Short mmCIF file of C-alpha atoms in Angstrom, two decimals:
data_model
loop_
_atom_site.label_atom_id
_atom_site.label_comp_id
_atom_site.label_asym_id
_atom_site.label_seq_id
_atom_site.Cartn_x
_atom_site.Cartn_y
_atom_site.Cartn_z
CA MET A 1 -29.46 16.20 -1.21
CA ALA A 2 -28.64 16.00 2.47
CA SER A 3 -26.04 18.36 3.80
CA ARG A 4 -22.54 16.97 4.32
CA CYS A 5 -22.51 18.57 7.75
CA TRP A 6 -24.00 16.66 10.65
CA ARG A 7 -23.76 16.60 14.42
CA TRP A 8 -24.81 14.70 17.48
CA TRP A 9 -28.20 15.52 18.93
CA GLY A 10 -28.83 15.81 22.62
CA TRP A 11 -25.36 15.46 24.15
CA SER A 12 -26.70 16.77 27.45
CA ALA A 13 -29.01 13.77 27.78
CA TRP A 14 -26.12 11.31 27.86
CA PRO A 15 -24.92 9.88 31.18
CA ARG A 16 -22.14 12.01 32.58
CA THR A 17 -19.18 10.29 34.16
CA ARG A 18 -17.02 11.17 37.13
CA PRO A 19 -13.24 11.09 36.85
CA PRO A 20 -11.63 7.92 38.26
CA PRO A 21 -10.43 8.10 41.86
CA ALA A 22 -6.80 9.06 42.37
CA GLY A 23 -4.45 6.11 42.01
CA SER A 24 -6.93 3.97 40.11
CA THR A 25 -6.50 2.72 36.55
CA PRO A 26 -8.74 4.69 34.20
CA THR A 27 -11.11 2.63 32.08
CA PHE A 28 -12.85 3.42 28.83
CA GLY A 29 -15.37 6.19 29.28
CA GLY A 30 -14.24 6.95 32.84
CA SER A 31 -15.86 5.44 35.94
CA ASP A 32 -18.96 3.23 35.65
CA GLU A 33 -20.47 5.15 38.54
CA VAL A 34 -22.96 7.69 37.15
CA ARG A 35 -25.36 10.05 38.82
CA ASP A 36 -28.35 7.79 38.34
CA PRO A 37 -28.83 6.06 41.74
CA ASN A 38 -29.49 2.74 39.99
CA ALA A 39 -26.23 2.88 38.08
CA THR A 40 -24.20 0.91 40.63
CA ALA A 41 -26.13 -2.22 39.64
CA LEU A 42 -24.85 -1.80 36.07
CA ARG A 43 -21.19 -1.36 36.98
CA ASN A 44 -18.76 -3.26 34.69
CA LYS A 45 -21.61 -4.40 32.43
CA ARG A 46 -22.05 -3.54 28.79
CA ARG A 47 -25.17 -1.44 28.38
CA ARG A 48 -27.20 -0.48 25.36
CA MET A 49 -28.71 2.94 25.00
CA GLN A 50 -30.42 4.99 22.34
CA VAL A 51 -28.89 8.16 20.97
CA ARG A 52 -30.62 10.59 18.64
CA VAL A 53 -28.42 11.76 15.78
CA LYS A 54 -29.18 14.64 13.46
CA LEU A 55 -27.90 13.91 9.95
CA GLY A 56 -28.59 16.75 7.56
CA LYS A 57 -32.39 16.98 7.47
CA PHE A 58 -32.74 13.48 8.95
CA GLN A 59 -32.96 12.51 12.59
CA LEU A 60 -31.95 8.97 13.53
CA LEU A 61 -32.51 7.05 16.74
CA LEU A 62 -29.56 4.68 17.08
CA ASP A 63 -29.28 1.76 19.49
CA ILE A 64 -25.61 1.45 20.47
CA GLN A 65 -23.34 -0.15 23.03
CA GLU A 66 -22.34 2.39 25.64
CA LYS A 67 -19.21 0.47 26.68
CA THR A 68 -18.00 -0.39 23.17
CA PRO A 69 -15.03 1.60 21.85
CA GLN A 70 -15.87 2.35 18.23
CA ILE A 71 -12.75 2.62 16.05
CA CYS A 72 -12.40 2.94 12.30
CA VAL A 73 -9.44 2.24 10.06
CA VAL A 74 -9.12 3.88 6.63
CA GLY A 75 -7.44 1.49 4.19
CA SER A 76 -7.56 -2.29 3.92
CA GLY A 77 -3.99 -3.09 2.93
CA PRO A 78 -1.42 -4.63 5.29
CA ALA A 79 -1.27 -1.49 7.46
CA GLY A 80 -5.04 -1.36 7.86
CA PHE A 81 -5.55 -5.04 8.62
CA TYR A 82 -2.57 -5.33 10.95
CA THR A 83 -3.75 -2.23 12.84
CA ALA A 84 -7.25 -3.72 13.15
CA GLN A 85 -5.78 -7.05 14.28
CA HIS A 86 -3.98 -5.36 17.17
CA LEU A 87 -6.95 -3.18 18.13
CA LEU A 88 -9.12 -6.27 18.47
CA LYS A 89 -6.95 -7.33 21.40
CA HIS A 90 -9.19 -4.98 23.35
CA PRO A 91 -12.01 -7.31 24.50
CA GLN A 92 -14.82 -4.89 23.61
CA ALA A 93 -13.52 -2.76 20.75
CA HIS A 94 -15.35 -2.77 17.42
CA VAL A 95 -13.30 -1.93 14.32
CA ASP A 96 -14.69 -0.84 10.94
CA ILE A 97 -12.30 -0.88 7.97
CA TYR A 98 -13.11 1.49 5.10
CA GLU A 99 -11.66 0.96 1.62
CA LYS A 100 -12.17 2.97 -1.58
CA GLN A 101 -11.86 -0.11 -3.82
CA PRO A 102 -14.74 -2.63 -3.82
CA VAL A 103 -12.16 -5.31 -2.88
CA PRO A 104 -9.82 -5.57 0.13
CA PHE A 105 -6.10 -6.19 0.75
CA GLY A 106 -4.49 -3.17 -0.94
CA LEU A 107 -0.94 -3.75 -2.13
CA VAL A 108 -1.09 -7.45 -1.28
CA ARG A 109 -3.57 -7.75 -4.16
CA PHE A 110 -2.40 -4.86 -6.34
CA GLY A 111 1.33 -4.61 -5.56
CA VAL A 112 2.76 -8.07 -4.90
CA ALA A 113 4.05 -9.63 -8.13
CA PRO A 114 1.85 -12.38 -9.60
CA ASP A 115 4.78 -14.83 -9.55
CA HIS A 116 5.14 -14.36 -5.77
CA PRO A 117 1.97 -16.16 -4.55
CA GLU A 118 3.59 -17.15 -1.26
CA VAL A 119 3.74 -13.48 -0.22
CA LYS A 120 -0.03 -13.25 -0.67
CA ASN A 121 -0.66 -15.95 1.94
CA VAL A 122 -0.98 -13.13 4.47
CA ILE A 123 -4.49 -12.67 3.02
CA ASN A 124 -5.51 -15.71 5.08
CA THR A 125 -4.61 -13.85 8.28
CA PHE A 126 -6.47 -10.74 7.13
CA THR A 127 -9.53 -12.83 6.31
CA GLN A 128 -9.54 -14.23 9.86
CA THR A 129 -9.51 -10.66 11.18
CA ALA A 130 -12.38 -9.66 8.88
CA HIS A 131 -14.40 -12.65 10.10
CA SER A 132 -14.21 -11.44 13.69
CA GLY A 133 -17.62 -10.54 15.09
CA ARG A 134 -16.15 -7.20 16.17
CA CYS A 135 -14.65 -6.25 12.81
CA ALA A 136 -16.35 -5.15 9.58
CA PHE A 137 -15.04 -4.31 6.11
CA TRP A 138 -16.76 -1.62 4.06
CA GLY A 139 -15.44 -1.29 0.51
CA ASN A 140 -16.46 1.11 -2.24
CA VAL A 141 -16.24 3.99 0.25
CA GLU A 142 -13.73 6.70 -0.58
CA VAL A 143 -12.81 8.73 2.49
CA GLY A 144 -12.40 12.37 1.50
CA ARG A 145 -15.09 12.06 -1.17
CA ASP A 146 -17.97 9.90 0.09
CA VAL A 147 -17.37 10.72 3.75
CA THR A 148 -14.99 13.17 5.38
CA VAL A 149 -12.49 12.56 8.15
CA PRO A 150 -14.30 15.00 10.49
CA GLU A 151 -17.49 13.00 9.97
CA LEU A 152 -15.65 9.79 10.84
CA ARG A 153 -14.18 11.43 13.94
CA GLU A 154 -17.68 12.40 15.08
CA ALA A 155 -18.93 8.84 14.62
CA TYR A 156 -15.98 6.99 16.22
CA HIS A 157 -13.90 7.28 19.35
CA ALA A 158 -10.74 7.02 17.23
CA VAL A 159 -9.82 7.04 13.55
CA VAL A 160 -6.68 5.44 12.07
CA LEU A 161 -5.49 6.49 8.62
CA SER A 162 -3.75 3.54 6.92
CA TYR A 163 -4.43 4.28 3.27
CA GLY A 164 -0.86 3.85 2.01
CA ALA A 165 0.91 5.58 -0.86
CA GLU A 166 -1.39 6.01 -3.85
CA ASP A 167 0.90 8.11 -6.01
CA HIS A 168 4.44 7.98 -7.41
CA ARG A 169 7.31 10.41 -7.17
CA ALA A 170 7.84 12.37 -10.36
CA LEU A 171 11.21 12.39 -12.13
CA GLU A 172 10.94 16.17 -12.61
CA ILE A 173 13.02 16.08 -15.79
CA PRO A 174 12.17 17.27 -19.32
CA GLY A 175 10.34 14.76 -21.45
CA GLU A 176 8.76 12.65 -18.71
CA GLU A 177 5.32 13.53 -20.07
CA LEU A 178 6.07 11.86 -23.44
CA PRO A 179 4.18 8.76 -24.56
CA GLY A 180 6.30 5.72 -23.74
CA VAL A 181 7.03 6.99 -20.22
CA CYS A 182 5.05 5.75 -17.23
CA SER A 183 5.56 5.05 -13.57
CA ALA A 184 6.52 1.59 -12.37
CA ARG A 185 3.64 1.93 -9.91
CA ALA A 186 1.13 2.27 -12.76
CA PHE A 187 2.76 -0.63 -14.64
CA VAL A 188 2.51 -2.84 -11.55
CA GLY A 189 -1.11 -1.77 -11.08
CA TRP A 190 -1.81 -2.64 -14.72
CA TYR A 191 -0.58 -6.23 -14.59
CA ASN A 192 -2.07 -6.73 -11.11
CA GLY A 193 -5.56 -5.49 -11.98
CA LEU A 194 -5.73 -2.16 -10.14
CA PRO A 195 -8.90 -0.59 -11.61
CA GLU A 196 -7.39 2.85 -12.18
CA ASN A 197 -4.57 1.34 -14.30
CA ARG A 198 -6.56 -1.23 -16.28
CA GLU A 199 -6.43 0.86 -19.48
CA LEU A 200 -2.70 1.68 -19.35
CA GLU A 201 -1.79 -0.15 -22.61
CA PRO A 202 2.03 0.01 -22.39
CA ASP A 203 3.77 -0.16 -25.77
CA LEU A 204 6.12 -3.17 -25.66
CA SER A 205 6.95 -3.11 -29.37
CA TYR A 206 10.53 -1.89 -28.80
CA ASP A 207 13.51 -4.07 -27.95
CA THR A 208 14.89 -2.01 -25.05
CA ALA A 209 13.26 -0.75 -21.84
CA VAL A 210 14.88 1.46 -19.21
CA ILE A 211 13.79 1.40 -15.58
CA LEU A 212 14.94 4.38 -13.54
CA GLY A 213 15.49 3.01 -10.05
CA GLN A 214 17.12 0.01 -8.40
CA GLY A 215 14.66 -1.14 -5.75
CA ASN A 216 12.47 -4.22 -5.42
CA VAL A 217 9.68 -2.67 -7.50
CA ALA A 218 12.16 -2.02 -10.31
CA LEU A 219 13.30 -5.65 -10.20
CA ASP A 220 9.68 -6.87 -10.13
CA VAL A 221 8.92 -4.88 -13.28
CA ALA A 222 12.08 -6.07 -15.04
CA ARG A 223 11.31 -9.68 -14.14
CA ILE A 224 7.74 -9.48 -15.43
CA LEU A 225 8.94 -7.86 -18.68
CA LEU A 226 11.51 -10.62 -19.27
CA THR A 227 9.78 -13.72 -17.89
CA PRO A 228 8.61 -16.11 -20.63
CA PRO A 229 4.82 -15.61 -20.80
CA GLU A 230 4.16 -19.33 -20.37
CA HIS A 231 5.68 -19.05 -16.89
CA LEU A 232 3.04 -16.45 -15.98
CA GLU A 233 0.03 -18.36 -17.31
CA ARG A 234 -0.58 -20.09 -13.96
CA THR A 235 -0.44 -16.89 -11.92
CA ASP A 236 -3.14 -14.32 -11.15
CA ILE A 237 -1.76 -11.79 -13.64
CA THR A 238 -4.63 -10.19 -15.53
CA LYS A 239 -5.77 -11.64 -18.83
CA ALA A 240 -5.18 -8.31 -20.61
CA ALA A 241 -1.62 -7.96 -19.29
CA LEU A 242 -0.73 -11.52 -20.20
CA GLY A 243 -1.99 -10.91 -23.74
CA VAL A 244 0.23 -7.83 -24.13
CA LEU A 245 3.27 -9.59 -22.67
CA ARG A 246 2.83 -12.48 -25.12
CA GLN A 247 3.27 -9.95 -27.94
CA SER A 248 6.18 -8.13 -26.29
CA ARG A 249 9.35 -7.45 -28.28
CA VAL A 250 11.34 -6.27 -25.28
CA LYS A 251 14.66 -8.13 -25.18
CA THR A 252 16.83 -5.94 -22.94
CA VAL A 253 15.99 -4.13 -19.71
CA TRP A 254 18.39 -1.67 -18.06
CA LEU A 255 17.96 -0.67 -14.41
CA VAL A 256 19.59 2.69 -13.77
CA GLY A 257 20.78 4.00 -10.40
CA ARG A 258 22.44 7.25 -9.33
CA ARG A 259 24.78 5.54 -6.90
CA GLY A 260 26.76 2.28 -6.82
CA PRO A 261 26.44 -1.42 -5.98
CA LEU A 262 26.67 -0.76 -2.24
CA GLN A 263 23.60 1.49 -2.33
CA VAL A 264 21.08 -0.60 -4.30
CA ALA A 265 17.67 -0.76 -2.62
CA PHE A 266 16.58 -4.25 -3.72
CA THR A 267 17.00 -7.34 -1.55
CA ILE A 268 18.92 -10.55 -2.15
CA LYS A 269 15.84 -12.67 -2.83
CA GLU A 270 14.77 -10.49 -5.75
CA LEU A 271 18.34 -10.30 -7.09
CA ARG A 272 18.73 -14.08 -6.99
CA GLU A 273 15.48 -14.46 -8.95
CA MET A 274 16.78 -12.13 -11.64
CA ILE A 275 20.11 -13.95 -11.92
CA GLN A 276 18.30 -17.27 -12.34
CA LEU A 277 15.54 -15.95 -14.63
CA PRO A 278 14.85 -18.47 -17.42
CA GLY A 279 15.92 -17.26 -20.85
CA ALA A 280 17.68 -14.14 -19.56
CA ARG A 281 21.30 -13.29 -18.75
CA PRO A 282 22.74 -10.55 -16.50
CA ILE A 283 24.94 -7.72 -17.82
CA LEU A 284 27.19 -6.25 -15.12
CA ASP A 285 30.32 -4.19 -15.70
CA PRO A 286 33.23 -5.52 -13.57
CA ALA A 287 34.66 -1.97 -13.49
CA ASP A 288 31.73 -0.90 -11.29
CA PHE A 289 32.92 -3.33 -8.61
CA LEU A 290 36.61 -2.39 -8.37
CA GLY A 291 37.76 -2.11 -4.74
CA LEU A 292 34.38 -3.27 -3.44
CA GLN A 293 35.74 -6.40 -1.76
CA ASP A 294 37.50 -4.34 0.91
CA LYS A 295 34.57 -1.94 1.42
CA ILE A 296 32.02 -4.65 2.25
CA LYS A 297 33.96 -6.05 5.23
CA GLU A 298 32.35 -3.62 7.67
CA VAL A 299 28.81 -3.40 6.29
CA PRO A 300 25.85 -5.17 7.95
CA ARG A 301 25.48 -8.86 7.04
CA PRO A 302 22.38 -8.55 4.77
CA ARG A 303 24.07 -5.82 2.74
CA LYS A 304 27.31 -7.81 2.66
CA ARG A 305 25.61 -10.97 1.32
CA LEU A 306 23.75 -8.96 -1.32
CA THR A 307 26.90 -7.18 -2.51
CA GLU A 308 28.89 -10.42 -2.54
CA LEU A 309 26.28 -11.97 -4.86
CA LEU A 310 26.49 -8.95 -7.17
CA LEU A 311 30.28 -9.14 -7.07
CA ARG A 312 30.39 -12.85 -7.94
CA THR A 313 27.92 -12.40 -10.78
CA ALA A 314 29.90 -9.49 -12.23
CA THR A 315 33.45 -10.80 -11.87
CA GLU A 316 33.51 -14.59 -11.62
CA LYS A 317 33.46 -16.89 -14.62
CA PRO A 318 30.29 -18.99 -14.52
CA GLY A 319 30.41 -22.76 -14.47
CA PRO A 320 29.81 -24.75 -17.67
CA GLU A 321 26.09 -25.23 -17.05
CA GLU A 322 25.44 -21.58 -16.18
CA ALA A 323 27.66 -20.42 -19.06
CA ALA A 324 25.61 -22.52 -21.49
CA ARG A 325 22.37 -21.15 -20.07
CA ARG A 326 23.52 -17.57 -20.48
CA ALA A 327 24.82 -18.20 -23.99
CA SER A 328 21.43 -19.51 -25.09
CA ALA A 329 19.45 -16.68 -23.46
CA SER A 330 17.48 -14.51 -25.87
CA ARG A 331 16.91 -11.72 -23.35
CA ALA A 332 19.12 -9.72 -21.01
CA TRP A 333 18.98 -7.34 -18.08
CA GLY A 334 21.67 -5.05 -16.69
CA LEU A 335 22.43 -2.64 -13.87
CA ARG A 336 23.80 0.77 -14.87
CA PHE A 337 25.40 2.37 -11.84
CA PHE A 338 26.55 5.96 -11.29
CA ARG A 339 24.01 7.40 -13.74
CA SER A 340 21.41 10.11 -13.04
CA PRO A 341 18.54 10.80 -15.51
CA GLN A 342 18.55 14.32 -16.91
CA GLN A 343 16.08 14.14 -19.79
CA VAL A 344 13.79 11.74 -21.60
CA LEU A 345 14.83 12.06 -25.24
CA PRO A 346 12.07 12.38 -27.85
CA SER A 347 11.85 10.48 -31.13
CA PRO A 348 12.72 12.48 -34.30
CA ASP A 349 9.07 13.37 -34.79
CA GLY A 350 8.75 14.35 -31.11
CA ARG A 351 5.79 12.06 -30.56
CA ARG A 352 7.22 9.59 -28.06
CA ALA A 353 10.19 8.62 -25.89
CA ALA A 354 13.28 7.32 -27.71
CA GLY A 355 15.91 7.28 -24.95
CA VAL A 356 17.22 8.74 -21.72
CA ARG A 357 20.07 11.21 -21.29
CA LEU A 358 22.11 10.26 -18.24
CA ALA A 359 24.63 12.28 -16.22
CA VAL A 360 27.61 10.21 -15.11
CA THR A 361 28.07 10.52 -11.34
CA ARG A 362 30.62 9.78 -8.66
CA LEU A 363 30.13 9.24 -4.94
CA GLU A 364 30.94 11.68 -2.15
CA GLY A 365 30.65 11.04 1.57
CA VAL A 366 30.60 7.81 3.55
CA GLY A 367 27.94 5.47 4.94
CA GLU A 368 24.36 6.71 4.88
CA ALA A 369 25.57 10.18 3.86
CA THR A 370 26.96 8.90 0.54
CA ARG A 371 25.54 10.94 -2.32
CA ALA A 372 25.93 11.03 -6.08
CA VAL A 373 27.38 14.15 -7.68
CA PRO A 374 27.70 14.74 -11.44
CA THR A 375 31.12 14.48 -13.08
CA GLY A 376 30.11 16.61 -16.05
CA ASP A 377 30.01 13.69 -18.49
CA MET A 378 26.80 12.69 -20.25
CA GLU A 379 25.63 9.64 -22.17
CA ASP A 380 22.48 8.71 -24.03
CA LEU A 381 20.75 5.36 -23.56
CA PRO A 382 18.35 4.52 -26.43
CA CYS A 383 15.08 2.77 -25.56
CA GLY A 384 11.40 2.65 -26.48
CA LEU A 385 9.95 2.39 -22.96
CA VAL A 386 10.88 4.35 -19.83
CA LEU A 387 9.56 3.29 -16.42
CA SER A 388 10.21 5.53 -13.43
CA SER A 389 10.68 3.63 -10.18
CA VAL A 390 11.99 6.30 -7.87
CA GLY A 391 9.46 5.79 -5.08
CA TYR A 392 5.80 5.86 -4.11
CA LYS A 393 4.16 8.87 -2.49
CA SER A 394 1.14 9.34 -0.24
CA ARG A 395 -1.52 11.93 -0.93
CA PRO A 396 -3.44 14.07 1.56
CA VAL A 397 -6.84 12.47 2.16
CA ASP A 398 -8.78 15.35 3.69
CA PRO A 399 -8.13 19.09 4.25
CA SER A 400 -8.67 18.60 7.97
CA VAL A 401 -5.71 16.20 8.30
CA PRO A 402 -2.18 17.63 8.67
CA PHE A 403 0.08 16.54 5.81
CA ASP A 404 3.77 17.03 5.06
CA SER A 405 3.78 17.32 1.26
CA LYS A 406 7.58 17.32 1.10
CA LEU A 407 7.98 14.02 2.93
CA GLY A 408 4.64 12.63 1.76
CA VAL A 409 3.53 11.60 5.25
CA ILE A 410 1.09 12.63 7.97
CA PRO A 411 3.09 14.32 10.78
CA ASN A 412 2.89 12.02 13.78
CA VAL A 413 4.57 10.81 16.94
CA GLU A 414 4.49 7.01 17.20
CA GLY A 415 1.32 6.99 15.10
CA ARG A 416 -0.49 9.77 16.95
CA VAL A 417 -1.31 12.51 14.44
CA MET A 418 0.20 15.74 15.72
CA ASP A 419 -2.26 18.23 17.21
CA VAL A 420 -5.33 16.09 16.41
CA PRO A 421 -6.34 13.96 19.44
CA GLY A 422 -8.13 10.75 18.51
CA LEU A 423 -6.58 10.62 15.03
CA TYR A 424 -3.83 8.10 14.26
CA CYS A 425 -1.91 6.74 11.26
CA SER A 426 -0.01 3.59 10.35
CA GLY A 427 1.94 2.15 7.44
CA TRP A 428 3.41 4.12 4.57
CA VAL A 429 1.34 7.24 5.21
CA LYS A 430 2.91 7.25 8.67
CA ARG A 431 6.58 6.54 7.91
CA GLY A 432 6.98 6.79 4.13
CA PRO A 433 6.99 4.07 1.44
CA THR A 434 9.77 1.87 2.79
CA GLY A 435 10.12 -1.68 4.03
CA VAL A 436 8.30 -4.94 3.37
CA ILE A 437 5.04 -6.38 4.72
CA ALA A 438 6.74 -7.49 7.95
CA THR A 439 7.96 -3.91 8.51
CA THR A 440 4.41 -2.65 8.08
CA MET A 441 3.14 -5.26 10.54
CA THR A 442 5.49 -4.05 13.27
CA ASP A 443 4.71 -0.41 12.52
CA SER A 444 0.94 -1.00 12.57
CA PHE A 445 1.04 -2.97 15.81
CA LEU A 446 2.85 0.00 17.38
CA THR A 447 0.13 2.42 16.28
CA GLY A 448 -2.52 0.04 17.61
CA GLN A 449 -0.65 -0.19 20.90
CA MET A 450 -0.51 3.62 21.22
CA LEU A 451 -4.23 3.90 20.54
CA LEU A 452 -5.12 1.28 23.14
CA GLN A 453 -2.85 3.00 25.66
CA ASP A 454 -4.70 6.28 25.05
CA LEU A 455 -8.01 4.45 25.39
CA LYS A 456 -6.98 2.95 28.73
CA ALA A 457 -5.71 6.32 29.96
CA GLY A 458 -9.04 7.99 29.23
CA LEU A 459 -7.56 10.27 26.57
CA LEU A 460 -10.21 9.47 23.94
CA PRO A 461 -13.79 10.80 23.97
CA SER A 462 -15.98 9.31 26.67
CA GLY A 463 -19.57 8.28 26.19
CA PRO A 464 -21.01 6.21 23.35
CA ARG A 465 -20.41 6.77 19.65
CA PRO A 466 -22.65 5.31 16.93
CA GLY A 467 -19.86 4.12 14.60
CA TYR A 468 -21.02 2.58 11.34
CA ALA A 469 -24.70 3.04 12.14
CA ALA A 470 -24.35 6.77 11.57
CA ILE A 471 -21.94 6.47 8.64
CA GLN A 472 -24.23 3.98 6.91
CA ALA A 473 -27.10 6.48 7.04
CA LEU A 474 -24.78 9.21 5.79
CA LEU A 475 -23.56 7.11 2.85
CA SER A 476 -27.09 6.06 1.98
CA SER A 477 -28.19 9.69 1.81
CA ARG A 478 -25.35 10.27 -0.68
CA GLY A 479 -26.15 7.29 -2.87
CA VAL A 480 -23.09 5.28 -1.83
CA ARG A 481 -23.55 1.50 -1.46
CA PRO A 482 -20.75 -0.07 0.59
CA VAL A 483 -19.41 -3.53 -0.20
CA SER A 484 -19.23 -5.87 2.81
CA PHE A 485 -16.70 -8.64 3.36
CA SER A 486 -19.33 -11.24 2.52
CA ASP A 487 -19.87 -9.33 -0.74
CA TRP A 488 -16.12 -9.56 -1.38
CA GLU A 489 -16.26 -13.31 -0.81
CA LYS A 490 -18.85 -13.54 -3.59
CA LEU A 491 -16.50 -11.63 -5.91
CA ASP A 492 -13.63 -13.83 -4.75
CA ALA A 493 -15.59 -16.96 -5.67
CA GLU A 494 -16.40 -15.47 -9.08
CA GLU A 495 -12.71 -14.72 -9.74
CA VAL A 496 -11.66 -18.22 -8.73
CA ALA A 497 -14.35 -19.76 -10.95
CA ARG A 498 -13.24 -17.67 -13.94
CA GLY A 499 -9.62 -18.72 -13.42
CA GLN A 500 -10.32 -22.44 -13.25
CA GLY A 501 -11.01 -22.69 -16.96
CA THR A 502 -7.48 -21.59 -17.83
CA GLY A 503 -5.63 -23.16 -14.92
CA LYS A 504 -5.12 -19.86 -13.07
CA PRO A 505 -5.72 -19.40 -9.32
CA ARG A 506 -8.15 -16.61 -10.26
CA GLU A 507 -9.02 -14.21 -13.06
CA LYS A 508 -9.18 -10.83 -11.38
CA LEU A 509 -12.14 -8.55 -11.89
CA VAL A 510 -10.72 -5.17 -12.88
CA ASP A 511 -13.83 -3.06 -13.52
CA PRO A 512 -15.51 -1.71 -10.34
CA GLN A 513 -18.81 -1.27 -12.18
CA GLU A 514 -18.81 -4.95 -13.17
CA MET A 515 -18.07 -5.88 -9.56
CA LEU A 516 -21.03 -3.83 -8.32
CA ARG A 517 -23.31 -5.29 -11.01
CA LEU A 518 -22.36 -8.81 -9.95
CA LEU A 519 -23.35 -7.90 -6.39
CA GLY A 520 -26.63 -6.35 -7.50
CA HIS A 521 -25.58 -2.89 -6.32
#
C-alpha cells in the first residue's frame, strides 16, 4: 500500500515571484512579473502549468491553473456550504467540499425535524452552490481517516474545517450507561436516517419518557414522541422510525431543566408547536412562575415574549375550545424546572433504566450569571426511557489540528485557527453548538471573509497547488471512492421515487453500503 506521507516534487522549478511594490495592493501569488523575460505578456492572465507530485511510490504530472486559489472545506452541512458560498465570491477560487457521509447537507438532512420541511428549503441554496463550475462535492471521504489534514494543507492554499459537532455531552452521572438511556442526538439521528444511528432501536414500550434538557432539540424529540404517527406519514421520517413510533406506548414526556422558566433554551416557535400539538396537553406548575411577571419587564423582547407565553399557558384558564381539546388529549408533556439529574435509577433487576433521581435546585445570581444550586432535597421521577439533551460536542478531527477538549472547539480568532496559518474553521466547531441555521450562515460568511482577506494580503502560500487532482490520486491509492454531487443527485432521485409510493417526499437511504452499490461503487 502506498505510504500516507507525500510531498511536492520539484518546488525549485516553479516560477518564483517578486514581492509587490510598496503601496500596491497584493494579489494572489504575489506579482505577475516573474523572472522569465516573456512573463510580462502573461500578466493578469490565468496560466496552466504542469507540476510533478510525488505520492508515496507514485509520481504524478498534474496540469493545474497557476492563478487559481485552491481551497477545501471539510463538512457539507450549513457551515460548510455557507463558507463555500462566500469563498466563491472570489472570481477565480475553486472550492472542494469533503464529507464523510455519501450524502451532503449535514444537520439539515440529519438534524432538522421531519415535520419542519420548510427549514430544509435551504438545501436549494446549497445545491446552487454545488452546481457552480468552481465548486465540487466529494462525499464518502472521512478526513482524519481516508486523508489527513496535513495532506489537505499540502494540496490546497487554504483548508476550512466545518465538520460540526458529531458527539453529545455526557451526563456524567451514575446509571447513564443503562439500557433505556440514550442521547437526544442519537435519537434524532435515528428518526432522521443518520447511518450511524440506524440500528438504535429505542424501547418505547413504557408510558413515561424523561428528557434531560430544555432546548430546541429536547422539544423536537418530545414532539416526535407525542405526535400522532399519521401526522408523520407524509414527512421524510425513516420507515423504520415510523414503524416503531406507531407501536409506541409513551403517553407522558417530561422535560427537565436545572434552572427556571427565564432560562429555558428553546425558542417561541417550538414552544407554540408543543402547546398546540394534536392529542397532547401541557403540564405546567403555576408555582414555578410566581413573581415572574415583574422579572420579565427588563428582559430582551424575544425572551419576554417566550416567557409570557409560558406564563399564560401555566396560569390562565383556557377558553372553552382549548379546554375541551386538552380534556380529550390522551398524551401529555410537562416542564420540570429547578431539577438537576443526579442518577439514572435502575430497575429492580438492574437491567435497565427505571427513573431519574433529581436534586431540587434554587437560583443564585442575576442575569447571565444565574446558576442553579442544590437545596438538599431530592425526588425520584419514574420512567422507562431517558434521553439526555444537554448539548452537542465537537470531536478533534486530526492530531495536527489544535483542539480545546474542554470547550469542544478549535481555538481560533475570527475563524483563523491559532498558530496554523492557512487553516480556518467555521460553524459549531468554531464557536460551539449554539444558534440556528441563520447564526451559522453569519458565522461562516465571516470565516470566508477572513480567508479572502488573507488571500488578498498575500498571507497564504504562493504558487500553484494541485487541489483535488492530488487528493483523488491519494484516495485511489487507498481504495477510497468519493461520491460526487451528480452521484448524490442519483441517490436523491432514488429516495424520491421510493417515497412516492407511500405519499412521502422521499424514503431516505440509511445504509452507506446500499448507497454505494446503487452508484456502482
